[in-house]
Amino acid sequence: MNTLNKLRALGVKISIDDFGTGYSSLSRLSKLAFDKIKIDKSFVHSISTHEDALNIIKLITGMAKSLNMKAVAEGVETQEQLKSLQALGCDFAQGYLFGKPQPCVNEEIRNGQVVPINNRKTMP
């Protein structure tokens, strides 16, 4: 936790990845101060076919907002998914819809891998 605080003091934003699966949990949210919650792609892929996935994303985005965090959807591949995520209040999206993974060779590429979706702007 001390390392995270040092990174935060340097201006580094901290995200919890794959939220809703694996080792990401509510107890981690309460113990560590995150800036972003990254919603696991398994929920995003099922958003139009399983109402439970839609409801889980809605809950995660609401929880993120109540904790003053941003919600990031992983694995966005279609415009339909993007529109649903916008309607649910998700702040950012990343996935093949915006580009394939690339090595992180400079800041411009790094910043272009997560796209804000609620204000309809895209990053370079």
mmCIF file with all atom_site columns, C-alpha atoms in Angstrom:
data_model
loop_
_atom_site.group_PDB
_atom_site.id
_atom_site.type_symbol
_atom_site.label_atom_id
_atom_site.label_alt_id
_atom_site.label_comp_id
_atom_site.label_asym_id
_atom_site.label_entity_id
_atom_site.label_seq_id
_atom_site.pdbx_PDB_ins_code
_atom_site.Cartn_x
_atom_site.Cartn_y
_atom_site.Cartn_z
_atom_site.occupancy
_atom_site.B_iso_or_equiv
_atom_site.pdbx_formal_charge
_atom_site.auth_seq_id
_atom_site.auth_comp_id
_atom_site.auth_asym_id
_atom_site.auth_atom_id
_atom_site.pdbx_PDB_model_num
ATOM 1   C CA . MET A 1 1   ? 0.000   0.000   0.000   1.00 0.00 ? 1   MET A CA 1
ATOM 2   C CA . ASN A 1 2   ? 2.918   2.338   0.699   1.00 0.00 ? 2   ASN A CA 1
ATOM 3   C CA . THR A 1 3   ? 4.121   1.863   -2.888  1.00 0.00 ? 3   THR A CA 1
ATOM 4   C CA . LEU A 1 4   ? 0.690   2.784   -4.267  1.00 0.00 ? 4   LEU A CA 1
ATOM 5   C CA . ASN A 1 5   ? 0.651   5.944   -2.159  1.00 0.00 ? 5   ASN A CA 1
ATOM 6   C CA . LYS A 1 6   ? 4.096   6.912   -3.472  1.00 0.00 ? 6   LYS A CA 1
ATOM 7   C CA . LEU A 1 7   ? 2.953   6.349   -7.052  1.00 0.00 ? 7   LEU A CA 1
ATOM 8   C CA . ARG A 1 8   ? -0.209  8.369   -6.442  1.00 0.00 ? 8   ARG A CA 1
ATOM 9   C CA . ALA A 1 9   ? 1.923   11.233  -5.063  1.00 0.00 ? 9   ALA A CA 1
ATOM 10  C CA . LEU A 1 10  ? 3.762   11.223  -8.407  1.00 0.00 ? 10  LEU A CA 1
ATOM 11  C CA . GLY A 1 11  ? 0.450   11.621  -10.251 1.00 0.00 ? 11  GLY A CA 1
ATOM 12  C CA . VAL A 1 12  ? 0.036   8.001   -11.319 1.00 0.00 ? 12  VAL A CA 1
ATOM 13  C CA . LYS A 1 13  ? -3.605  6.895   -11.634 1.00 0.00 ? 13  LYS A CA 1
ATOM 14  C CA . ILE A 1 14  ? -4.351  3.467   -10.134 1.00 0.00 ? 14  ILE A CA 1
ATOM 15  C CA . SER A 1 15  ? -6.932  1.066   -11.612 1.00 0.00 ? 15  SER A CA 1
ATOM 16  C CA . ILE A 1 16  ? -8.381  -2.218  -10.389 1.00 0.00 ? 16  ILE A CA 1
ATOM 17  C CA . ASP A 1 17  ? -8.384  -4.563  -13.392 1.00 0.00 ? 17  ASP A CA 1
ATOM 18  C CA . ASP A 1 18  ? -10.932 -7.221  -14.423 1.00 0.00 ? 18  ASP A CA 1
ATOM 19  C CA . PHE A 1 19  ? -13.397 -6.119  -11.770 1.00 0.00 ? 19  PHE A CA 1
ATOM 20  C CA . GLY A 1 20  ? -16.014 -8.752  -11.072 1.00 0.00 ? 20  GLY A CA 1
ATOM 21  C CA . THR A 1 21  ? -13.722 -11.723 -11.718 1.00 0.00 ? 21  THR A CA 1
ATOM 22  C CA . GLY A 1 22  ? -10.606 -13.283 -10.237 1.00 0.00 ? 22  GLY A CA 1
ATOM 23  C CA . TYR A 1 23  ? -8.856  -11.462 -7.419  1.00 0.00 ? 23  TYR A CA 1
ATOM 24  C CA . SER A 1 24  ? -10.667 -8.141  -7.785  1.00 0.00 ? 24  SER A CA 1
ATOM 25  C CA . SER A 1 25  ? -13.106 -7.779  -4.929  1.00 0.00 ? 25  SER A CA 1
ATOM 26  C CA . LEU A 1 26  ? -15.063 -5.355  -2.807  1.00 0.00 ? 26  LEU A CA 1
ATOM 27  C CA . SER A 1 27  ? -12.589 -5.826  0.033   1.00 0.00 ? 27  SER A CA 1
ATOM 28  C CA . ARG A 1 28  ? -9.778  -4.559  -2.227  1.00 0.00 ? 28  ARG A CA 1
ATOM 29  C CA . LEU A 1 29  ? -11.851 -1.490  -3.066  1.00 0.00 ? 29  LEU A CA 1
ATOM 30  C CA . SER A 1 30  ? -12.255 -0.691  0.611   1.00 0.00 ? 30  SER A CA 1
ATOM 31  C CA . LYS A 1 31  ? -8.566  -1.226  1.431   1.00 0.00 ? 31  LYS A CA 1
ATOM 32  C CA . LEU A 1 32  ? -6.936  0.552   -1.510  1.00 0.00 ? 32  LEU A CA 1
ATOM 33  C CA . ALA A 1 33  ? -7.764  3.884   -3.110  1.00 0.00 ? 33  ALA A CA 1
ATOM 34  C CA . PHE A 1 34  ? -8.287  3.294   -6.823  1.00 0.00 ? 34  PHE A CA 1
ATOM 35  C CA . ASP A 1 35  ? -8.984  5.915   -9.486  1.00 0.00 ? 35  ASP A CA 1
ATOM 36  C CA . LYS A 1 36  ? -10.641 3.570   -11.979 1.00 0.00 ? 36  LYS A CA 1
ATOM 37  C CA . ILE A 1 37  ? -12.551 0.306   -11.987 1.00 0.00 ? 37  ILE A CA 1
ATOM 38  C CA . LYS A 1 38  ? -11.981 -1.732  -15.150 1.00 0.00 ? 38  LYS A CA 1
ATOM 39  C CA . ILE A 1 39  ? -15.038 -3.848  -15.943 1.00 0.00 ? 39  ILE A CA 1
ATOM 40  C CA . ASP A 1 40  ? -14.066 -7.320  -17.141 1.00 0.00 ? 40  ASP A CA 1
ATOM 41  C CA . LYS A 1 41  ? -14.654 -8.020  -20.829 1.00 0.00 ? 41  LYS A CA 1
ATOM 42  C CA . SER A 1 42  ? -16.753 -11.100 -20.033 1.00 0.00 ? 42  SER A CA 1
ATOM 43  C CA . PHE A 1 43  ? -19.562 -8.775  -18.904 1.00 0.00 ? 43  PHE A CA 1
ATOM 44  C CA . VAL A 1 44  ? -19.116 -6.457  -21.899 1.00 0.00 ? 44  VAL A CA 1
ATOM 45  C CA . HIS A 1 45  ? -19.290 -9.353  -24.386 1.00 0.00 ? 45  HIS A CA 1
ATOM 46  C CA . SER A 1 46  ? -22.594 -10.517 -22.855 1.00 0.00 ? 46  SER A CA 1
ATOM 47  C CA . ILE A 1 47  ? -24.189 -7.083  -22.503 1.00 0.00 ? 47  ILE A CA 1
ATOM 48  C CA . SER A 1 48  ? -26.689 -7.549  -25.353 1.00 0.00 ? 48  SER A CA 1
ATOM 49  C CA . THR A 1 49  ? -27.510 -11.217 -24.731 1.00 0.00 ? 49  THR A CA 1
ATOM 50  C CA . HIS A 1 50  ? -27.672 -11.553 -20.948 1.00 0.00 ? 50  HIS A CA 1
ATOM 51  C CA . GLU A 1 51  ? -29.659 -9.150  -18.815 1.00 0.00 ? 51  GLU A CA 1
ATOM 52  C CA . ASP A 1 52  ? -27.555 -10.138 -15.793 1.00 0.00 ? 52  ASP A CA 1
ATOM 53  C CA . ALA A 1 53  ? -24.406 -8.809  -17.499 1.00 0.00 ? 53  ALA A CA 1
ATOM 54  C CA . LEU A 1 54  ? -26.153 -5.524  -18.254 1.00 0.00 ? 54  LEU A CA 1
ATOM 55  C CA . ASN A 1 55  ? -27.315 -5.231  -14.644 1.00 0.00 ? 55  ASN A CA 1
ATOM 56  C CA . ILE A 1 56  ? -23.844 -6.040  -13.294 1.00 0.00 ? 56  ILE A CA 1
ATOM 57  C CA . ILE A 1 57  ? -22.274 -3.329  -15.475 1.00 0.00 ? 57  ILE A CA 1
ATOM 58  C CA . LYS A 1 58  ? -24.941 -0.892  -14.306 1.00 0.00 ? 58  LYS A CA 1
ATOM 59  C CA . LEU A 1 59  ? -24.136 -1.732  -10.673 1.00 0.00 ? 59  LEU A CA 1
ATOM 60  C CA . ILE A 1 60  ? -20.372 -1.428  -11.194 1.00 0.00 ? 60  ILE A CA 1
ATOM 61  C CA . THR A 1 61  ? -20.667 1.965   -12.916 1.00 0.00 ? 61  THR A CA 1
ATOM 62  C CA . GLY A 1 62  ? -22.964 3.210   -10.147 1.00 0.00 ? 62  GLY A CA 1
ATOM 63  C CA . MET A 1 63  ? -20.594 1.949   -7.475  1.00 0.00 ? 63  MET A CA 1
ATOM 64  C CA . ALA A 1 64  ? -17.633 3.588   -9.226  1.00 0.00 ? 64  ALA A CA 1
ATOM 65  C CA . LYS A 1 65  ? -19.422 6.928   -9.286  1.00 0.00 ? 65  LYS A CA 1
ATOM 66  C CA . SER A 1 66  ? -20.427 6.681   -5.623  1.00 0.00 ? 66  SER A CA 1
ATOM 67  C CA . LEU A 1 67  ? -16.760 5.994   -4.739  1.00 0.00 ? 67  LEU A CA 1
ATOM 68  C CA . ASN A 1 68  ? -15.524 8.899   -6.923  1.00 0.00 ? 68  ASN A CA 1
ATOM 69  C CA . MET A 1 69  ? -13.914 6.528   -9.411  1.00 0.00 ? 69  MET A CA 1
ATOM 70  C CA . LYS A 1 70  ? -14.198 6.219   -13.175 1.00 0.00 ? 70  LYS A CA 1
ATOM 71  C CA . ALA A 1 71  ? -15.581 3.089   -14.836 1.00 0.00 ? 71  ALA A CA 1
ATOM 72  C CA . VAL A 1 72  ? -13.633 1.604   -17.777 1.00 0.00 ? 72  VAL A CA 1
ATOM 73  C CA . ALA A 1 73  ? -15.164 -1.135  -19.947 1.00 0.00 ? 73  ALA A CA 1
ATOM 74  C CA . GLU A 1 74  ? -12.676 -3.663  -21.347 1.00 0.00 ? 74  GLU A CA 1
ATOM 75  C CA . GLY A 1 75  ? -13.048 -5.653  -24.552 1.00 0.00 ? 75  GLY A CA 1
ATOM 76  C CA . VAL A 1 76  ? -15.435 -3.370  -26.465 1.00 0.00 ? 76  VAL A CA 1
ATOM 77  C CA . GLU A 1 77  ? -15.754 -4.744  -29.998 1.00 0.00 ? 77  GLU A CA 1
ATOM 78  C CA . THR A 1 78  ? -19.026 -3.395  -31.415 1.00 0.00 ? 78  THR A CA 1
ATOM 79  C CA . GLN A 1 79  ? -20.904 -0.116  -31.713 1.00 0.00 ? 79  GLN A CA 1
ATOM 80  C CA . GLU A 1 80  ? -23.862 -1.816  -30.015 1.00 0.00 ? 80  GLU A CA 1
ATOM 81  C CA . GLN A 1 81  ? -21.736 -2.560  -26.941 1.00 0.00 ? 81  GLN A CA 1
ATOM 82  C CA . LEU A 1 82  ? -20.414 1.004   -26.940 1.00 0.00 ? 82  LEU A CA 1
ATOM 83  C CA . LYS A 1 83  ? -23.926 2.506   -27.096 1.00 0.00 ? 83  LYS A CA 1
ATOM 84  C CA . SER A 1 84  ? -25.106 0.283   -24.237 1.00 0.00 ? 84  SER A CA 1
ATOM 85  C CA . LEU A 1 85  ? -22.088 1.271   -22.128 1.00 0.00 ? 85  LEU A CA 1
ATOM 86  C CA . GLN A 1 86  ? -22.718 4.960   -22.811 1.00 0.00 ? 86  GLN A CA 1
ATOM 87  C CA . ALA A 1 87  ? -26.339 4.552   -21.724 1.00 0.00 ? 87  ALA A CA 1
ATOM 88  C CA . LEU A 1 88  ? -25.200 2.832   -18.517 1.00 0.00 ? 88  LEU A CA 1
ATOM 89  C CA . GLY A 1 89  ? -22.895 5.732   -17.608 1.00 0.00 ? 89  GLY A CA 1
ATOM 90  C CA . CYS A 1 90  ? -19.555 4.059   -18.266 1.00 0.00 ? 90  CYS A CA 1
ATOM 91  C CA . ASP A 1 91  ? -16.789 6.684   -18.480 1.00 0.00 ? 91  ASP A CA 1
ATOM 92  C CA . PHE A 1 92  ? -14.194 4.996   -20.702 1.00 0.00 ? 92  PHE A CA 1
ATOM 93  C CA . ALA A 1 93  ? -13.910 2.053   -23.075 1.00 0.00 ? 93  ALA A CA 1
ATOM 94  C CA . GLN A 1 94  ? -11.092 0.062   -24.586 1.00 0.00 ? 94  GLN A CA 1
ATOM 95  C CA . GLY A 1 95  ? -11.040 -2.785  -27.057 1.00 0.00 ? 95  GLY A CA 1
ATOM 96  C CA . TYR A 1 96  ? -10.742 -3.813  -30.699 1.00 0.00 ? 96  TYR A CA 1
ATOM 97  C CA . LEU A 1 97  ? -13.435 -1.305  -31.696 1.00 0.00 ? 97  LEU A CA 1
ATOM 98  C CA . PHE A 1 98  ? -10.797 1.389   -31.142 1.00 0.00 ? 98  PHE A CA 1
ATOM 99  C CA . GLY A 1 99  ? -7.669  -0.505  -32.195 1.00 0.00 ? 99  GLY A CA 1
ATOM 100 C CA . LYS A 1 100 ? -5.629  -3.622  -31.687 1.00 0.00 ? 100 LYS A CA 1
ATOM 101 C CA . PRO A 1 101 ? -3.169  -3.926  -28.789 1.00 0.00 ? 101 PRO A CA 1
ATOM 102 C CA . GLN A 1 102 ? 0.201   -2.358  -29.475 1.00 0.00 ? 102 GLN A CA 1
ATOM 103 C CA . PRO A 1 103 ? 3.448   -2.201  -27.564 1.00 0.00 ? 103 PRO A CA 1
ATOM 104 C CA . CYS A 1 104 ? 3.519   0.807   -25.299 1.00 0.00 ? 104 CYS A CA 1
ATOM 105 C CA . VAL A 1 105 ? 6.391   2.673   -26.958 1.00 0.00 ? 105 VAL A CA 1
ATOM 106 C CA . ASN A 1 106 ? 5.359   6.238   -26.216 1.00 0.00 ? 106 ASN A CA 1
ATOM 107 C CA . GLU A 1 107 ? 2.834   8.301   -24.308 1.00 0.00 ? 107 GLU A CA 1
ATOM 108 C CA . GLU A 1 108 ? 0.648   8.995   -27.362 1.00 0.00 ? 108 GLU A CA 1
ATOM 109 C CA . ILE A 1 109 ? 0.007   5.288   -27.928 1.00 0.00 ? 109 ILE A CA 1
ATOM 110 C CA . ARG A 1 110 ? -0.470  4.678   -24.215 1.00 0.00 ? 110 ARG A CA 1
ATOM 111 C CA . ASN A 1 111 ? -3.061  7.458   -23.970 1.00 0.00 ? 111 ASN A CA 1
ATOM 112 C CA . GLY A 1 112 ? -4.884  6.261   -27.088 1.00 0.00 ? 112 GLY A CA 1
ATOM 113 C CA . GLN A 1 113 ? -5.728  2.841   -25.695 1.00 0.00 ? 113 GLN A CA 1
ATOM 114 C CA . VAL A 1 114 ? -8.519  4.060   -23.410 1.00 0.00 ? 114 VAL A CA 1
ATOM 115 C CA . VAL A 1 115 ? -11.247 6.164   -24.970 1.00 0.00 ? 115 VAL A CA 1
ATOM 116 C CA . PRO A 1 116 ? -13.675 8.412   -23.053 1.00 0.00 ? 116 PRO A CA 1
ATOM 117 C CA . ILE A 1 117 ? -17.204 7.571   -24.157 1.00 0.00 ? 117 ILE A CA 1
ATOM 118 C CA . ASN A 1 118 ? -19.642 9.828   -22.336 1.00 0.00 ? 118 ASN A CA 1
ATOM 119 C CA . ASN A 1 119 ? -18.467 13.123  -23.798 1.00 0.00 ? 119 ASN A CA 1
ATOM 120 C CA . ARG A 1 120 ? -18.017 11.512  -27.234 1.00 0.00 ? 120 ARG A CA 1
ATOM 121 C CA . LYS A 1 121 ? -14.431 12.696  -27.552 1.00 0.00 ? 121 LYS A CA 1
ATOM 122 C CA . THR A 1 122 ? -11.685 10.341  -28.579 1.00 0.00 ? 122 THR A CA 1
ATOM 123 C CA . MET A 1 123 ? -8.094  10.491  -27.504 1.00 0.00 ? 123 MET A CA 1
ATOM 124 C CA . PRO A 1 124 ? -5.272  10.580  -30.099 1.00 0.00 ? 124 PRO A CA 1
#
